Tab-separated table of C-alpha atoms and ligand atoms in Angstrom:
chain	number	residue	atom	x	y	z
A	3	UNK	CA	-28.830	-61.222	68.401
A	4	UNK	CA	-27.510	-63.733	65.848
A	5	UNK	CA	-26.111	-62.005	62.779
A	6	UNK	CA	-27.531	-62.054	59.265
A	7	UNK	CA	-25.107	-63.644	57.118
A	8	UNK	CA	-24.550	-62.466	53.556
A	9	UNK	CA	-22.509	-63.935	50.928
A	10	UNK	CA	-20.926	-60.949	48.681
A	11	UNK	CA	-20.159	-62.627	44.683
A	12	UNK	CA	-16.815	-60.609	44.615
A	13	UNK	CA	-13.789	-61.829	43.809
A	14	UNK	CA	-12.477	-58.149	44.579
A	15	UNK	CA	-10.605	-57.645	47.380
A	16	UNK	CA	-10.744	-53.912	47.344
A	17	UNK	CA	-14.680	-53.787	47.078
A	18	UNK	CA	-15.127	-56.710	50.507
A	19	UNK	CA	-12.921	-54.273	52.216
A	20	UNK	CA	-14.824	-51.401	51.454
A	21	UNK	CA	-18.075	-53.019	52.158
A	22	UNK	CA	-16.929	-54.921	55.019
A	23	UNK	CA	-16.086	-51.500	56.581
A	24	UNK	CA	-19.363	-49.464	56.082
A	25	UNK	CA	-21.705	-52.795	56.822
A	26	UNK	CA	-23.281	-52.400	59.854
A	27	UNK	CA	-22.894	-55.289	62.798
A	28	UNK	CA	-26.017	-57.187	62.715
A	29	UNK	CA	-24.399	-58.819	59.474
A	30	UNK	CA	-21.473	-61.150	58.680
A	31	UNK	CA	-19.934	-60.804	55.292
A	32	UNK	CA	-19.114	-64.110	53.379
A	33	UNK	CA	-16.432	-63.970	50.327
A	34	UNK	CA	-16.714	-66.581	47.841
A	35	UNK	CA	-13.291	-67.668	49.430
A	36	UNK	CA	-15.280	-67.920	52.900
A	37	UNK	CA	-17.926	-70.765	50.412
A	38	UNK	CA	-15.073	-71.811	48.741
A	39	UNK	CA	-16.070	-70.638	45.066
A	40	UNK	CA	-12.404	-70.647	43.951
A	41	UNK	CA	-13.464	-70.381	39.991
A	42	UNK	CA	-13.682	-67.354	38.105
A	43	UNK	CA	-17.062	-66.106	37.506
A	44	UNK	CA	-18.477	-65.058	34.173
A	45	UNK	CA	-19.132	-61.493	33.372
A	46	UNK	CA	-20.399	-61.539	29.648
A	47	UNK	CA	-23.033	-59.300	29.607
A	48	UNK	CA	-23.249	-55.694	28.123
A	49	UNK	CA	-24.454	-53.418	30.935
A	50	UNK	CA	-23.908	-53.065	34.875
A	51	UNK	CA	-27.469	-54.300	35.508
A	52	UNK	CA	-26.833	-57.556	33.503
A	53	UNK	CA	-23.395	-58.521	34.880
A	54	UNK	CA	-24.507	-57.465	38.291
A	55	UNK	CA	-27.213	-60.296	37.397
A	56	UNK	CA	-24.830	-62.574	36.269
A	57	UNK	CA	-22.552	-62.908	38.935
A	58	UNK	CA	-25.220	-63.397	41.804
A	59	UNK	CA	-27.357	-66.128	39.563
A	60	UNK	CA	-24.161	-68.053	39.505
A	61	UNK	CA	-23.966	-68.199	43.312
A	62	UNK	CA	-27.691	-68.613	43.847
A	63	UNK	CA	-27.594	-71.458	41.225
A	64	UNK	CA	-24.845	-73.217	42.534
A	65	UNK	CA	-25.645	-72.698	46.687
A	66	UNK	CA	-29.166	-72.160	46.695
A	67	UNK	CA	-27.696	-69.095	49.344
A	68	UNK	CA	-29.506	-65.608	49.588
A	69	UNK	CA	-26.377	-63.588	48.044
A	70	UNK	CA	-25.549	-59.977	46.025
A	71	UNK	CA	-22.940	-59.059	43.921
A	72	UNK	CA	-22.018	-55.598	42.284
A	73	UNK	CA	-20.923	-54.604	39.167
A	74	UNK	CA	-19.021	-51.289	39.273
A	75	UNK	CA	-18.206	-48.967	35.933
A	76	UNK	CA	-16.699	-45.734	35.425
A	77	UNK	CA	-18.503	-43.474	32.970
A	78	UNK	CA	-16.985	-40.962	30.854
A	79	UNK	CA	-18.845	-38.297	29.278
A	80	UNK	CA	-16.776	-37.623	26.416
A	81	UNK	CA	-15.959	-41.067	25.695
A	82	UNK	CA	-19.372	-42.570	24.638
A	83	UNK	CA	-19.601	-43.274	28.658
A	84	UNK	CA	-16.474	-45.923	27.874
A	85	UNK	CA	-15.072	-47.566	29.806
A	86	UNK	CA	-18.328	-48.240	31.915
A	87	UNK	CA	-19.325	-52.114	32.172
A	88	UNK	CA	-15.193	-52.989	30.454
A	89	UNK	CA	-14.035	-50.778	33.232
A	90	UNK	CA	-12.188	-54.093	34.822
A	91	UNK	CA	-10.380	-54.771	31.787
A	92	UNK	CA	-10.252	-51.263	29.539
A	93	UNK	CA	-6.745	-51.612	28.552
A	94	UNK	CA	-7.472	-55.187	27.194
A	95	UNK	CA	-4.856	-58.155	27.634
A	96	UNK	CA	-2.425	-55.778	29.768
A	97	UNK	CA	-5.584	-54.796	31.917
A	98	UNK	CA	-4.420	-53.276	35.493
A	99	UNK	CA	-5.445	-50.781	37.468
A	100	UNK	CA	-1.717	-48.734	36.017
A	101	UNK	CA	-3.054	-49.849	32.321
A	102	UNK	CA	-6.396	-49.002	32.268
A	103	UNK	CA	-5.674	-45.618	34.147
A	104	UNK	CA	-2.786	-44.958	31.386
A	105	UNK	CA	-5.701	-45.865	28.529
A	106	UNK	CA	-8.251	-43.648	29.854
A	107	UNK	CA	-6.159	-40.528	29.948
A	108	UNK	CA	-4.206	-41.092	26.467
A	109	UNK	CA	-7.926	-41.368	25.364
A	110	UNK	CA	-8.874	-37.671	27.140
A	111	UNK	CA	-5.575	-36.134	25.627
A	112	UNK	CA	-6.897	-32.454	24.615
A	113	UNK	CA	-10.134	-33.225	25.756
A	114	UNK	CA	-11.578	-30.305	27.828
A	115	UNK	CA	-14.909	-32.132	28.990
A	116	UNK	CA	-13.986	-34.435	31.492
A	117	UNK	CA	-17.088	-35.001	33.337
A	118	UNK	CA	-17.755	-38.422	34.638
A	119	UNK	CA	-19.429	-40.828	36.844
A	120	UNK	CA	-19.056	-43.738	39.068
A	121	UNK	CA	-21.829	-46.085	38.449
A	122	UNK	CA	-22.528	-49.435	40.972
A	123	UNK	CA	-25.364	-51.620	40.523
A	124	UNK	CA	-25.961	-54.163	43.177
A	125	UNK	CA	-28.204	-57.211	42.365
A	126	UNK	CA	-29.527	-59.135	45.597
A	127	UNK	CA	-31.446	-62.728	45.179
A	128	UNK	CA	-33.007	-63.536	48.366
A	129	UNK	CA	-35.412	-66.422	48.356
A	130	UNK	CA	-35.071	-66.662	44.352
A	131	UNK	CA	-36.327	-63.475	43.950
A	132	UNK	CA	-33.890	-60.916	42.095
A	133	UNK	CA	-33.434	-56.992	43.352
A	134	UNK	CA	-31.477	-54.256	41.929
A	135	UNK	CA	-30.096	-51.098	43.754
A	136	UNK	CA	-27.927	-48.182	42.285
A	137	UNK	CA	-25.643	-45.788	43.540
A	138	UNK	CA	-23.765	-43.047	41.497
A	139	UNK	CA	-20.933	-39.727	42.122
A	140	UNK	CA	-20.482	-37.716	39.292
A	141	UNK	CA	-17.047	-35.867	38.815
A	142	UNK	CA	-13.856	-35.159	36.747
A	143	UNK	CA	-11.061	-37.005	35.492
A	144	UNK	CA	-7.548	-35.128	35.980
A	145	UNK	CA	-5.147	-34.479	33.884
A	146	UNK	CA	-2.752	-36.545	35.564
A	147	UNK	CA	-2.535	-39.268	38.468
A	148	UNK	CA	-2.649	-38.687	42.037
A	149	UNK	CA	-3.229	-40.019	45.504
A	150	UNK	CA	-2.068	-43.925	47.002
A	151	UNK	CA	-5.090	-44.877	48.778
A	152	UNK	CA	-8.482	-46.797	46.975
A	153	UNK	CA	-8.221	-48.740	43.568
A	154	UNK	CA	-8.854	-48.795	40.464
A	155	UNK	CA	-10.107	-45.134	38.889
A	156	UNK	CA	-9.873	-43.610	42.456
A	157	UNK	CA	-6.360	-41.622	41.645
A	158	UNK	CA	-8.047	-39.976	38.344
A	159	UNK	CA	-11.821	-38.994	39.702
A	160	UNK	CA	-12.822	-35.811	41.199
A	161	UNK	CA	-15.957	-36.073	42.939
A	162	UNK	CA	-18.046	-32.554	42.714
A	163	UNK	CA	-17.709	-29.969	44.932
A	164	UNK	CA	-14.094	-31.726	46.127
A	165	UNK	CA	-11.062	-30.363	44.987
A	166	UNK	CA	-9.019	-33.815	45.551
A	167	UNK	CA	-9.556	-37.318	43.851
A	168	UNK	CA	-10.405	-40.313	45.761
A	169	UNK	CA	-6.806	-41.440	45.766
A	170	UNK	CA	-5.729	-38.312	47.610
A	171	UNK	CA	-8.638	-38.044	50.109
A	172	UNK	CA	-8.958	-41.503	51.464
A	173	UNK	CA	-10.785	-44.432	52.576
A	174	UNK	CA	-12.722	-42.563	55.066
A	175	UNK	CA	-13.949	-39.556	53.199
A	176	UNK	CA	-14.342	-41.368	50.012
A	177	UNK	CA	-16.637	-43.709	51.520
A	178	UNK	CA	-18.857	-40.667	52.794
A	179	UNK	CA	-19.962	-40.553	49.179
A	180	UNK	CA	-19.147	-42.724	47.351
A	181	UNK	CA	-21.182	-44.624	44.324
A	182	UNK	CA	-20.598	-47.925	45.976
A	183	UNK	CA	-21.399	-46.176	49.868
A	184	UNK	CA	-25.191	-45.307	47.953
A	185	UNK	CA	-26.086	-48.529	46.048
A	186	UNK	CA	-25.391	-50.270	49.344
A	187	UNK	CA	-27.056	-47.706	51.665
A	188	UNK	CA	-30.205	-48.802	49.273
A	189	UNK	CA	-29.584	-52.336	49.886
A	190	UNK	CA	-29.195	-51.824	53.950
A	191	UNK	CA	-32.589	-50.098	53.865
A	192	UNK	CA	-34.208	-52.648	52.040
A	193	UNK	CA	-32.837	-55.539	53.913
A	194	UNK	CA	-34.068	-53.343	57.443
A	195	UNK	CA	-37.353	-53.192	56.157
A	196	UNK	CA	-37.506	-56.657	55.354
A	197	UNK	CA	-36.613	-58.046	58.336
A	198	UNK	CA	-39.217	-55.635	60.629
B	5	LIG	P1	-16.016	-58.634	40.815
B	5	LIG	O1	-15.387	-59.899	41.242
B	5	LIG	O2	-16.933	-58.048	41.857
B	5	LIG	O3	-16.649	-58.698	39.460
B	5	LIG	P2	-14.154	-56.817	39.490
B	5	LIG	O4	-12.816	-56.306	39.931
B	5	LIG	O5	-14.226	-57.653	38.253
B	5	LIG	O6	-14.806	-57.575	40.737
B	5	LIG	P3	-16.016	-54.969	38.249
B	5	LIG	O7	-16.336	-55.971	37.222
B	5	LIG	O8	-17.142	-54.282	38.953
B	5	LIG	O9	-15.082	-55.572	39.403
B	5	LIG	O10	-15.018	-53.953	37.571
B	5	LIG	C1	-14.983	-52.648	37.897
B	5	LIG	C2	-13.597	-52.090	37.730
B	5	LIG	O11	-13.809	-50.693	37.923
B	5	LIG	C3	-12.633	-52.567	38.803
B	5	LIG	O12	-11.726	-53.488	38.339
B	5	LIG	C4	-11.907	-51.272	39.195
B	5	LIG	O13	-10.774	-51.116	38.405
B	5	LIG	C5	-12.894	-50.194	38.866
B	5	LIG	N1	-13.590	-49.767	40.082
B	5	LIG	C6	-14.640	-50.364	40.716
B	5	LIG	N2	-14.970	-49.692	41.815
B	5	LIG	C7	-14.120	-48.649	41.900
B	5	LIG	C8	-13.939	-47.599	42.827
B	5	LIG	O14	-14.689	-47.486	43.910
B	5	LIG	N3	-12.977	-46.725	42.597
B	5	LIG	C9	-12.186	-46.817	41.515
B	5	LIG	N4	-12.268	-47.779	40.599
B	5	LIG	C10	-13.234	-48.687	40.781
């Protein structure tokens, strides 16, 4: 059977990776390397949902291609739910994944409540017509770094009822449950249904 090819608006590495890897094999993933969208896409709005929007009208616009993107933030209880939608660049001008984790913990210094969330919104367009799926973890931030593996938040977050953070458990388990694992297990089940 032919595959079903999808074009992913990321210009993340990380996130293709991890979506390439839990995708199942009736579809072929498409970068915006792989359609040559070399330019930096705008991200201006104030929530997931609208960013999420953003980036996949931009592609849609310019290719007239079915595509989805994602918009991924990190929620923190205790912190007004900051850094959420400026999870990318928390730690401002010197934003990295070092930086922001640096910010985010100065921030929590002698904070007890440390409950948190992942948050991913996914926003498909297929045939001009715009869908949103959502997947969340809730969890902790730690008191101090740890783990190699993942990106971004991973070596900070405790998912519930685990007693290691992303970082430390790896690719594998971390995709299991992970916020990004549930918006797209939405999307996958729509997309099934659609092509019955
Ligand atoms: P796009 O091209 O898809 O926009 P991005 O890197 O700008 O990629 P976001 O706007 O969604 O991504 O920013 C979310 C930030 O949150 C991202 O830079 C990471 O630092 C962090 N993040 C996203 N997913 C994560 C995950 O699964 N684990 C840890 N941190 C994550």
């Amino acid at each position: 059977m032919k595959k079903r090819k999808l074009i992913f608006a990321t210009a993340n590495e990380n996130k293709l990776s991890e979506v390439g890897k839990i995708l199942s094999d009736d579809y072929e993933l498409l970068s915006l390397k792989d359609i040559g969208v070399t330019e930096e896409i705008p991200e201006t709005k104030s929530t997931l949902e609208g960013n999420a929007l953003q980036k996949a009208k931009f592609v849609h616009d310019k290719f007239k291609m079915d595509c989805f993107s994602e918009d991924t933030g990190l929620e923190i209880a205790a912190l007004n739910n900051a850094p959420g939608v400026f999870s990318a660049r928390y730690a401002g001008e010197d934003k990295s994944d070092v930086n922001n984790i640096a910010l985010v913990l100065k921030n929590l210094t002698g904070v007890q409540l440390r409950e948190a969330r992942f948050r991913t919104v996914i926003c498909l367009i297929e045939s001009g017509v715009q869908f949103l799926f959502e997947g969340m973890i809730e969890g902790k931030i730690t008191e101090t770094a740890a783990g190699s593996a993942g990106f971004g938040y991973d070596p900070i977050f405790i998912p519930s009822g685990h007693s290691q953070t992303f970082a430390e458990m790896g690719f594998e388990e971390k995709i299991k449950i992970s916020h990004r694992s549930r918006a797209f297990e939405q999307l996958f089940k729509y997309l099934q249904r659609v092509e019955v």
